[in-house]
Amino acid sequence: MTDHVSSKETHAMPPTPSSARPKAVVNHLPGGSTSTVERAMRVLRVMSEGGNARLTDIAAAAELDKATTLRLLEVMVRDGFVARDAQSKQFSLGPELMVLGAAALRRFDPRPLARPSLLRLVGQFEDSVVLSIPSGVESLCIDVEEGTYPIRANYLRVGSRRPLGAGAGSLALLAWMPEAEREAALEILANQMSRYPRITPALLRERIADARERGHVVLLDVVVERMGGIAVPVLDPEGRPVAALSIAALNDRILAREAAMAQALMRESTVCQVRWSEAVRTSRRQAGAASPSRTLPETLR
């Protein structure tokens, strides 16, 4: 993710150089070998960050040699998970992934649950609002509602990823993880922040403690100069963070309205949590299990 501020409009972001991306985080088989499935997942994650890509760029970003990457791509092209342009020879995600994605979204898609909250927050504060979810030790942006204020960050893109802690929303996801998971993530993240030299393990622990005491995250001048974010987690019925709501704005705009923003974010987080609980109950009822219910106020439906 490129960290810039744009005025009047949000500009397209150039591809992130492979040397600047966080190293891929994968699990390894006993003995240190990496499975074919793990390598294929690395390739697909790299490809999910942009449009068409060359073999050389995919291999570099996935930290694989070109021969291995080409073999994986050829198999995925054959099965429809990757497409290859006949003229440019570049690769892109294929239609079979759309089928899998649609199947996953049919089971549960958090975006419709949170979209009214994004709209209300933008209407109240005029700054961009982001919905993100955890993905390993990264946060994945799955929805953005751009604000009307003319100065905003241009890195707010659906599909963009960041290490947990590199941004207000991703820090909220990290801060509210169960402690054992959070400690394991922090160990991995210690080697994932080369693009964010201001973010140190000590800073992360300090901000996590501060966030849990406040009930919300505030992160200013850490990722982008003059820009910051304020965020809260969205928790599932077991208290685990399943998403984060964040507002991205100029530092001065956050500092002047922190209390109001935090209150509004927590209100909308509660709305999303109730909607999430309702979705979980529906799923459990369909599976033959019941769970306690909570009622969403009519004004927030």
mmCIF file of N, CA and C in Angstrom, residues 65-123:
data_model
loop_
_atom_site.group_PDB
_atom_site.id
_atom_site.type_symbol
_atom_site.label_atom_id
_atom_site.label_comp_id
_atom_site.label_asym_id
_atom_site.label_seq_id
_atom_site.Cartn_x
_atom_site.Cartn_y
_atom_site.Cartn_z
ATOM 1 N N ASP A 65 11.118 -18.938 -7.157
ATOM 2 C CA ASP A 65 11.840 -18.830 -8.420
ATOM 3 C C ASP A 65 10.845 -18.861 -9.580
ATOM 4 N N LYS A 66 11.279 -18.365 -10.722
ATOM 5 C CA LYS A 66 10.381 -18.225 -11.867
ATOM 6 C C LYS A 66 9.868 -19.570 -12.358
ATOM 7 N N ALA A 67 10.716 -20.588 -12.346
ATOM 8 C CA ALA A 67 10.291 -21.900 -12.844
ATOM 9 C C ALA A 67 9.160 -22.468 -11.994
ATOM 10 N N THR A 68 9.303 -22.375 -10.672
ATOM 11 C CA THR A 68 8.253 -22.868 -9.773
ATOM 12 C C THR A 68 6.973 -22.065 -9.954
ATOM 13 N N THR A 69 7.117 -20.752 -10.035
ATOM 14 C CA THR A 69 5.943 -19.892 -10.204
ATOM 15 C C THR A 69 5.220 -20.201 -11.501
ATOM 16 N N LEU A 70 5.973 -20.408 -12.575
ATOM 17 C CA LEU A 70 5.352 -20.712 -13.865
ATOM 18 C C LEU A 70 4.601 -22.035 -13.815
ATOM 19 N N ARG A 71 5.178 -23.041 -13.182
ATOM 20 C CA ARG A 71 4.486 -24.339 -13.071
ATOM 21 C C ARG A 71 3.168 -24.176 -12.319
ATOM 22 N N LEU A 72 3.201 -23.437 -11.225
ATOM 23 C CA LEU A 72 1.974 -23.221 -10.458
ATOM 24 C C LEU A 72 0.941 -22.464 -11.285
ATOM 25 N N LEU A 73 1.379 -21.425 -11.971
ATOM 26 C CA LEU A 73 0.459 -20.630 -12.779
ATOM 27 C C LEU A 73 -0.148 -21.449 -13.907
ATOM 28 N N GLU A 74 0.649 -22.288 -14.545
ATOM 29 C CA GLU A 74 0.132 -23.096 -15.651
ATOM 30 C C GLU A 74 -0.963 -24.045 -15.182
ATOM 31 N N VAL A 75 -0.777 -24.634 -13.998
ATOM 32 C CA VAL A 75 -1.813 -25.516 -13.450
ATOM 33 C C VAL A 75 -3.076 -24.716 -13.150
ATOM 34 N N MET A 76 -2.911 -23.540 -12.565
ATOM 35 C CA MET A 76 -4.078 -22.732 -12.209
ATOM 36 C C MET A 76 -4.761 -22.148 -13.441
ATOM 37 N N VAL A 77 -3.999 -21.865 -14.497
ATOM 38 C CA VAL A 77 -4.605 -21.444 -15.762
ATOM 39 C C VAL A 77 -5.445 -22.573 -16.335
ATOM 40 N N ARG A 78 -4.897 -23.766 -16.316
ATOM 41 C CA ARG A 78 -5.612 -24.930 -16.852
ATOM 42 C C ARG A 78 -6.946 -25.143 -16.142
ATOM 43 N N ASP A 79 -6.959 -24.913 -14.827
ATOM 44 C CA ASP A 79 -8.170 -25.167 -14.047
ATOM 45 C C ASP A 79 -9.047 -23.931 -13.880
ATOM 46 N N GLY A 80 -8.666 -22.806 -14.474
ATOM 47 C CA GLY A 80 -9.515 -21.624 -14.457
ATOM 48 C C GLY A 80 -9.350 -20.706 -13.268
ATOM 49 N N PHE A 81 -8.377 -20.992 -12.388
ATOM 50 C CA PHE A 81 -8.175 -20.125 -11.232
ATOM 51 C C PHE A 81 -7.325 -18.906 -11.577
ATOM 52 N N VAL A 82 -6.595 -18.992 -12.668
ATOM 53 C CA VAL A 82 -5.791 -17.888 -13.176
ATOM 54 C C VAL A 82 -6.043 -17.777 -14.672
ATOM 55 N N ALA A 83 -6.049 -16.549 -15.186
ATOM 56 C CA ALA A 83 -6.190 -16.319 -16.626
ATOM 57 C C ALA A 83 -4.892 -15.726 -17.161
ATOM 58 N N ARG A 84 -4.569 -16.055 -18.431
ATOM 59 C CA ARG A 84 -3.359 -15.517 -19.059
ATOM 60 C C ARG A 84 -3.733 -14.822 -20.357
ATOM 61 N N ASP A 85 -3.337 -13.567 -20.475
ATOM 62 C CA ASP A 85 -3.609 -12.807 -21.687
ATOM 63 C C ASP A 85 -2.706 -13.294 -22.812
ATOM 64 N N ALA A 86 -3.312 -13.664 -23.932
ATOM 65 C CA ALA A 86 -2.552 -14.255 -25.030
ATOM 66 C C ALA A 86 -1.562 -13.277 -25.639
ATOM 67 N N GLN A 87 -1.873 -11.997 -25.633
ATOM 68 C CA GLN A 87 -0.986 -11.011 -26.258
ATOM 69 C C GLN A 87 0.099 -10.520 -25.303
ATOM 70 N N SER A 88 -0.307 -10.060 -24.126
ATOM 71 C CA SER A 88 0.676 -9.501 -23.190
ATOM 72 C C SER A 88 1.405 -10.568 -22.389
ATOM 73 N N LYS A 89 0.848 -11.795 -22.359
ATOM 74 C CA LYS A 89 1.402 -12.904 -21.574
ATOM 75 C C LYS A 89 1.321 -12.637 -20.068
ATOM 76 N N GLN A 90 0.543 -11.653 -19.679
ATOM 77 C CA GLN A 90 0.405 -11.364 -18.262
ATOM 78 C C GLN A 90 -0.705 -12.215 -17.647
ATOM 79 N N PHE A 91 -0.633 -12.374 -16.336
ATOM 80 C CA PHE A 91 -1.561 -13.233 -15.615
ATOM 81 C C PHE A 91 -2.507 -12.390 -14.757
ATOM 82 N N SER A 92 -3.718 -12.904 -14.569
ATOM 83 C CA SER A 92 -4.695 -12.274 -13.676
ATOM 84 C C SER A 92 -5.528 -13.372 -13.035
ATOM 85 N N LEU A 93 -6.281 -13.009 -12.010
ATOM 86 C CA LEU A 93 -7.145 -13.989 -11.349
ATOM 87 C C LEU A 93 -8.223 -14.459 -12.311
ATOM 88 N N GLY A 94 -8.566 -15.756 -12.219
ATOM 89 C CA GLY A 94 -9.489 -16.351 -13.170
ATOM 90 C C GLY A 94 -10.905 -16.513 -12.654
ATOM 91 N N PRO A 95 -11.808 -16.984 -13.513
ATOM 92 C CA PRO A 95 -13.234 -17.056 -13.166
ATOM 93 C C PRO A 95 -13.558 -18.054 -12.068
ATOM 94 N N GLU A 96 -12.756 -19.109 -11.925
ATOM 95 C CA GLU A 96 -13.063 -20.086 -10.880
ATOM 96 C C GLU A 96 -12.946 -19.469 -9.492
ATOM 97 N N LEU A 97 -12.048 -18.515 -9.334
ATOM 98 C CA LEU A 97 -11.944 -17.838 -8.040
ATOM 99 C C LEU A 97 -13.188 -17.007 -7.757
ATOM 100 N N MET A 98 -13.789 -16.462 -8.799
ATOM 101 C CA MET A 98 -15.038 -15.728 -8.621
ATOM 102 C C MET A 98 -16.136 -16.666 -8.138
ATOM 103 N N VAL A 99 -16.133 -17.886 -8.660
ATOM 104 C CA VAL A 99 -17.126 -18.870 -8.226
ATOM 105 C C VAL A 99 -16.934 -19.191 -6.754
ATOM 106 N N LEU A 100 -15.675 -19.423 -6.352
ATOM 107 C CA LEU A 100 -15.400 -19.727 -4.946
ATOM 108 C C LEU A 100 -15.745 -18.541 -4.055
ATOM 109 N N GLY A 101 -15.384 -17.332 -4.512
ATOM 110 C CA GLY A 101 -15.693 -16.146 -3.726
ATOM 111 C C GLY A 101 -17.184 -15.943 -3.554
ATOM 112 N N ALA A 102 -17.931 -16.177 -4.624
ATOM 113 C CA ALA A 102 -19.388 -16.036 -4.545
ATOM 114 C C ALA A 102 -19.974 -17.044 -3.567
ATOM 115 N N ALA A 103 -19.420 -18.265 -3.575
ATOM 116 C CA ALA A 103 -19.908 -19.290 -2.647
ATOM 117 C C ALA A 103 -19.632 -18.883 -1.204
ATOM 118 N N ALA A 104 -18.438 -18.332 -0.956
ATOM 119 C CA ALA A 104 -18.106 -17.890 0.398
ATOM 120 C C ALA A 104 -19.006 -16.744 0.833
ATOM 121 N N LEU A 105 -19.261 -15.808 -0.078
ATOM 122 C CA LEU A 105 -20.099 -14.666 0.265
ATOM 123 C C LEU A 105 -21.548 -15.065 0.487
ATOM 124 N N ARG A 106 -21.980 -16.118 -0.196
ATOM 125 C CA ARG A 106 -23.355 -16.582 0.043
ATOM 126 C C ARG A 106 -23.505 -17.063 1.473
ATOM 127 N N ARG A 107 -22.448 -17.629 2.030
ATOM 128 C CA ARG A 107 -22.514 -18.099 3.414
ATOM 129 C C ARG A 107 -22.563 -16.916 4.380
ATOM 130 N N PHE A 108 -21.674 -15.964 4.160
ATOM 131 C CA PHE A 108 -21.714 -14.782 5.021
ATOM 132 C C PHE A 108 -20.835 -13.691 4.438
ATOM 133 N N ASP A 109 -21.416 -12.548 4.188
ATOM 134 C CA ASP A 109 -20.690 -11.398 3.662
ATOM 135 C C ASP A 109 -20.871 -10.244 4.637
ATOM 136 N N PRO A 110 -19.803 -9.800 5.300
ATOM 137 C CA PRO A 110 -19.955 -8.727 6.291
ATOM 138 C C PRO A 110 -20.247 -7.365 5.691
ATOM 139 N N ARG A 111 -20.014 -7.191 4.409
ATOM 140 C CA ARG A 111 -20.172 -5.855 3.823
ATOM 141 C C ARG A 111 -21.599 -5.321 3.895
ATOM 142 N N PRO A 112 -22.616 -6.092 3.518
ATOM 143 C CA PRO A 112 -23.978 -5.548 3.643
ATOM 144 C C PRO A 112 -24.357 -5.223 5.085
ATOM 145 N N LEU A 113 -23.815 -5.982 6.040
ATOM 146 C CA LEU A 113 -24.120 -5.718 7.447
ATOM 147 C C LEU A 113 -23.547 -4.376 7.891
ATOM 148 N N ALA A 114 -22.383 -4.039 7.369
ATOM 149 C CA ALA A 114 -21.694 -2.828 7.819
ATOM 150 C C ALA A 114 -21.948 -1.610 6.945
ATOM 151 N N ARG A 115 -22.451 -1.811 5.737
ATOM 152 C CA ARG A 115 -22.579 -0.682 4.797
ATOM 153 C C ARG A 115 -23.419 0.467 5.358
ATOM 154 N N PRO A 116 -24.583 0.222 6.004
ATOM 155 C CA PRO A 116 -25.317 1.359 6.578
ATOM 156 C C PRO A 116 -24.491 2.137 7.596
ATOM 157 N N SER A 117 -23.648 1.423 8.343
ATOM 158 C CA SER A 117 -22.791 2.096 9.324
ATOM 159 C C SER A 117 -21.764 2.980 8.641
ATOM 160 N N LEU A 118 -21.169 2.495 7.551
ATOM 161 C CA LEU A 118 -20.208 3.309 6.810
ATOM 162 C C LEU A 118 -20.862 4.589 6.303
ATOM 163 N N LEU A 119 -22.067 4.450 5.778
ATOM 164 C CA LEU A 119 -22.766 5.616 5.233
ATOM 165 C C LEU A 119 -23.099 6.626 6.330
ATOM 166 N N ARG A 120 -23.542 6.132 7.485
ATOM 167 C CA ARG A 120 -23.871 7.055 8.577
ATOM 168 C C ARG A 120 -22.625 7.799 9.060
ATOM 169 N N LEU A 121 -21.503 7.082 9.177
ATOM 170 C CA LEU A 121 -20.275 7.711 9.661
ATOM 171 C C LEU A 121 -19.753 8.759 8.682
ATOM 172 N N VAL A 122 -19.793 8.456 7.398
ATOM 173 C CA VAL A 122 -19.370 9.443 6.399
ATOM 174 C C VAL A 122 -20.296 10.651 6.426
ATOM 175 N N GLY A 123 -21.595 10.405 6.561
ATOM 176 C CA GLY A 123 -22.545 11.507 6.624
ATOM 177 C C GLY A 123 -22.317 12.401 7.826
#
